[in-house]
C-alpha cells in the first residue's frame, strides 16, 4: 500500500487494484469494508501508522523543505515563511550553543528574515560577519542573548545568528566544546558576535 496526502487533509491509499480515500479526522475510508461494516479497515490503520512514523504529514500539516539543510519537515497547512526542520528550528526560551564559540545562549526571537538581509546595530549584514562565513546567507536569523549577560544589571544585548550556527543544548555535543575553558566571544576577540 502506498499513502499520499491530499490537499484537503485526507489521504489516498493505493493498493494493487484500487485507490481509497481515508479521512483520519472523521475516521472514514471509501473502501467497501469500511462502507458496509463501518469497521476500522486496514487503510485507516495504514494511514495512522504512517502519520505516527512521520512518513506523511498529520492532518492540518503539509510537507515542506527545510530552508537550512533541505531536509523534509512538516509545517501547518497555512504556514508562510521559511520552513525549518526540528534540528534547525528554535523557539524563544530555547537554550542553545553557539557552534563557533561553544557559549550558551537563550533564543529570544525567531525571524523570517534571511541572514543576507538583516542588518545589525552597526549596519553590517549578519551574513557578512567573518564568523558567519560557514553558514548560509539564505538562512533565517534568530536573535539570542548570552546566558552570562543575564547575570549583569542593565540592558541585555541581543545578537543575531544564522539558524545553523545555533545548536540546541541536549543534542550531541563533542568534548571539545567545553564552554568553561573558552573565553566568551566578547573577551579576547575570539569570535565577533553579531549584534542585532
Tab-separated table of C-alpha atoms in Angstrom:
chain	number	residue	atom	x	y	z
A	1	UNK	CA	0.000	0.000	0.000
A	2	UNK	CA	1.176	3.495	-0.813
A	3	UNK	CA	-0.123	6.523	1.107
A	4	UNK	CA	-0.232	10.024	-0.381
A	5	UNK	CA	-1.514	13.122	1.410
A	6	UNK	CA	-4.172	15.100	-0.434
A	7	UNK	CA	-4.514	18.884	-0.259
A	8	UNK	CA	-7.731	18.753	1.754
A	9	UNK	CA	-6.230	16.887	4.735
A	10	UNK	CA	-7.293	13.433	3.567
A	11	UNK	CA	-5.080	10.653	2.212
A	12	UNK	CA	-5.138	8.499	-0.917
A	13	UNK	CA	-4.246	4.867	-0.224
A	14	UNK	CA	-3.230	2.948	-3.326
A	15	UNK	CA	-3.470	-0.841	-3.269
A	16	UNK	CA	-2.782	-3.368	-6.023
A	17	UNK	CA	-6.149	-2.876	-7.663
A	18	UNK	CA	-7.790	0.186	-6.157
A	19	UNK	CA	-7.338	3.603	-4.622
A	20	UNK	CA	-9.259	4.601	-1.490
A	21	UNK	CA	-9.580	7.918	0.307
A	22	UNK	CA	-9.048	7.995	4.079
A	23	UNK	CA	-10.123	10.818	6.383
A	24	UNK	CA	-8.349	10.352	9.719
A	25	UNK	CA	-10.275	13.108	11.489
A	26	UNK	CA	-13.640	11.603	10.518
A	27	UNK	CA	-12.346	8.001	10.865
A	28	UNK	CA	-13.676	7.100	7.417
A	29	UNK	CA	-12.459	5.252	4.350
A	30	UNK	CA	-14.054	4.797	0.937
A	31	UNK	CA	-13.226	1.064	0.826
A	32	UNK	CA	-16.133	-1.437	0.789
A	33	UNK	CA	-15.080	-2.954	4.121
A	34	UNK	CA	-15.488	0.366	5.922
A	35	UNK	CA	-18.546	1.481	3.937
A	36	UNK	CA	-20.529	-1.727	4.570
A	37	UNK	CA	-19.354	-2.794	8.035
A	38	UNK	CA	-18.238	0.556	9.461
A	39	UNK	CA	-15.174	-1.289	10.723
A	40	UNK	CA	-11.735	0.211	11.173
A	41	UNK	CA	-10.164	-1.052	7.968
A	42	UNK	CA	-6.529	-1.722	7.092
A	43	UNK	CA	-6.386	1.530	5.098
A	44	UNK	CA	-7.238	3.643	8.164
A	45	UNK	CA	-4.661	1.706	10.190
A	46	UNK	CA	-2.026	2.161	7.481
A	47	UNK	CA	-2.523	5.935	7.302
A	48	UNK	CA	-2.446	6.211	11.112
A	49	UNK	CA	0.788	4.198	11.189
A	50	UNK	CA	2.458	6.357	8.529
A	51	UNK	CA	1.417	9.561	10.319
A	52	UNK	CA	2.762	8.190	13.625
A	53	UNK	CA	6.054	7.216	11.960
A	54	UNK	CA	6.225	10.729	10.408
A	55	UNK	CA	6.294	9.302	6.885
A	56	UNK	CA	3.372	11.534	5.853
A	57	UNK	CA	2.188	14.787	7.451
A	58	UNK	CA	-0.626	14.622	10.002
A	59	UNK	CA	-3.970	16.278	9.196
A	60	UNK	CA	-3.610	20.058	9.120
A	61	UNK	CA	0.031	19.933	8.077
A	62	UNK	CA	1.908	19.683	4.804
A	63	UNK	CA	5.358	18.569	3.722
A	64	UNK	CA	7.961	21.321	3.341
A	65	UNK	CA	11.694	21.618	2.735
A	66	UNK	CA	13.977	22.913	5.499
A	67	UNK	CA	15.418	26.301	4.492
A	68	UNK	CA	18.783	25.346	6.006
A	69	UNK	CA	19.549	21.715	5.149
A	70	UNK	CA	16.933	20.869	2.515
A	71	UNK	CA	15.574	18.018	4.641
A	72	UNK	CA	11.901	17.108	4.739
A	73	UNK	CA	9.770	18.569	7.519
A	74	UNK	CA	6.101	19.209	8.258
A	75	UNK	CA	4.509	22.633	8.764
A	76	UNK	CA	0.915	23.807	9.304
A	77	UNK	CA	-1.011	23.931	6.032
A	78	UNK	CA	-1.390	27.729	6.092
A	79	UNK	CA	2.219	28.370	7.205
A	80	UNK	CA	4.124	31.026	5.245
A	81	UNK	CA	7.805	31.784	5.613
A	82	UNK	CA	10.922	29.646	5.801
A	83	UNK	CA	10.257	26.104	6.993
A	84	UNK	CA	12.794	24.611	9.385
A	85	UNK	CA	13.324	21.017	10.448
A	86	UNK	CA	13.479	20.203	14.189
A	87	UNK	CA	17.295	20.317	14.080
A	88	UNK	CA	17.382	23.926	12.840
A	89	UNK	CA	14.219	25.374	14.356
A	90	UNK	CA	14.453	27.213	17.665
A	91	UNK	CA	11.766	28.776	19.819
A	92	UNK	CA	12.032	31.735	22.195
A	93	UNK	CA	13.285	30.377	25.502
A	94	UNK	CA	15.335	27.552	23.939
A	95	UNK	CA	18.794	27.055	25.400
A	96	UNK	CA	21.298	26.834	22.528
A	97	UNK	CA	25.040	26.709	21.977
A	98	UNK	CA	26.969	28.906	19.540
A	99	UNK	CA	28.845	26.476	17.255
A	100	UNK	CA	31.697	28.969	16.815
A	101	UNK	CA	32.453	29.670	20.475
A	102	UNK	CA	30.683	26.937	22.420
A	103	UNK	CA	28.990	29.628	24.509
A	104	UNK	CA	25.427	29.088	25.697
A	105	UNK	CA	22.631	31.478	24.714
A	106	UNK	CA	18.885	31.784	25.085
A	107	UNK	CA	16.815	32.363	21.964
A	108	UNK	CA	14.619	35.447	22.358
A	109	UNK	CA	13.116	35.756	18.864
A	110	UNK	CA	12.749	33.878	15.609
A	111	UNK	CA	12.564	35.875	12.392
A	112	UNK	CA	11.571	35.054	8.839
A	113	UNK	CA	14.393	37.263	7.584
A	114	UNK	CA	17.457	35.953	5.759
A	115	UNK	CA	20.987	36.486	7.086
A	116	UNK	CA	21.920	38.377	3.910
A	117	UNK	CA	19.086	40.875	4.520
A	118	UNK	CA	19.276	41.530	8.275
A	119	UNK	CA	21.405	44.459	9.387
A	120	UNK	CA	22.936	44.721	12.835
A	121	UNK	CA	23.117	47.840	15.006
A	122	UNK	CA	26.480	48.570	13.357
A	123	UNK	CA	24.848	48.465	9.907
A	124	UNK	CA	26.512	45.211	8.792
A	125	UNK	CA	24.617	42.295	7.349
A	126	UNK	CA	24.559	39.200	9.572
A	127	UNK	CA	25.866	37.103	6.657
A	128	UNK	CA	28.886	39.425	6.223
A	129	UNK	CA	30.430	38.691	9.628
A	130	UNK	CA	33.541	36.526	9.197
A	131	UNK	CA	32.310	34.119	11.889
A	132	UNK	CA	29.162	33.514	9.836
A	133	UNK	CA	31.033	32.681	6.618
A	134	UNK	CA	30.458	28.930	7.055
A	135	UNK	CA	26.692	29.359	7.385
A	136	UNK	CA	24.230	30.013	4.592
A	137	UNK	CA	23.401	33.616	3.765
A	138	UNK	CA	19.901	32.343	2.911
A	139	UNK	CA	19.285	31.022	6.431
A	140	UNK	CA	16.664	32.606	8.685
A	141	UNK	CA	18.019	34.701	11.553
A	142	UNK	CA	17.430	34.034	15.244
A	143	UNK	CA	18.011	36.606	17.952
A	144	UNK	CA	19.571	35.409	21.192
A	145	UNK	CA	21.206	36.663	24.379
A	146	UNK	CA	24.301	35.227	26.011
A	147	UNK	CA	23.471	33.351	29.189
A	148	UNK	CA	26.308	35.116	31.031
A	149	UNK	CA	24.795	38.529	30.248
A	150	UNK	CA	21.612	37.703	32.152
A	151	UNK	CA	23.505	37.965	35.450
A	152	UNK	CA	24.529	41.563	34.814
A	153	UNK	CA	22.481	44.609	35.669
A	154	UNK	CA	21.276	46.846	32.873
A	155	UNK	CA	20.291	46.220	29.290
A	156	UNK	CA	20.858	42.826	27.758
A	157	UNK	CA	22.349	42.927	24.279
A	158	UNK	CA	20.664	40.822	21.612
A	159	UNK	CA	22.705	39.124	18.911
A	160	UNK	CA	21.609	37.801	15.522
A	161	UNK	CA	22.688	34.378	14.241
A	162	UNK	CA	22.024	32.294	11.133
A	163	UNK	CA	19.862	29.290	12.106
A	164	UNK	CA	22.516	26.578	11.746
A	165	UNK	CA	25.070	28.443	13.877
A	166	UNK	CA	22.917	27.682	16.916
A	167	UNK	CA	22.781	24.142	18.266
A	168	UNK	CA	20.099	23.163	20.742
A	169	UNK	CA	21.629	22.114	24.055
A	170	UNK	CA	20.899	18.472	24.709
A	171	UNK	CA	21.844	17.343	21.213
A	172	UNK	CA	25.119	15.561	20.676
A	173	UNK	CA	27.978	17.864	21.662
A	174	UNK	CA	31.620	16.862	21.312
A	175	UNK	CA	34.083	17.121	24.184
A	176	UNK	CA	35.952	19.990	22.529
A	177	UNK	CA	33.028	22.362	23.098
A	178	UNK	CA	33.661	22.812	26.822
A	179	UNK	CA	32.408	26.325	27.476
A	180	UNK	CA	34.060	26.786	30.850
A	181	UNK	CA	37.576	26.747	29.373
A	182	UNK	CA	36.795	29.076	26.479
A	183	UNK	CA	36.598	32.844	26.656
A	184	UNK	CA	33.277	34.413	25.810
A	185	UNK	CA	33.117	35.869	22.285
A	186	UNK	CA	33.330	39.382	23.643
A	187	UNK	CA	36.548	38.594	25.516
A	188	UNK	CA	39.833	38.407	23.629
A	189	UNK	CA	38.042	38.792	20.261
A	190	UNK	CA	37.723	35.032	19.643
A	191	UNK	CA	34.563	35.367	17.584
A	192	UNK	CA	32.865	38.606	16.810
A	193	UNK	CA	29.249	38.407	17.922
A	194	UNK	CA	26.633	39.768	15.606
A	195	UNK	CA	24.777	42.482	17.478
A	196	UNK	CA	21.185	42.887	16.435
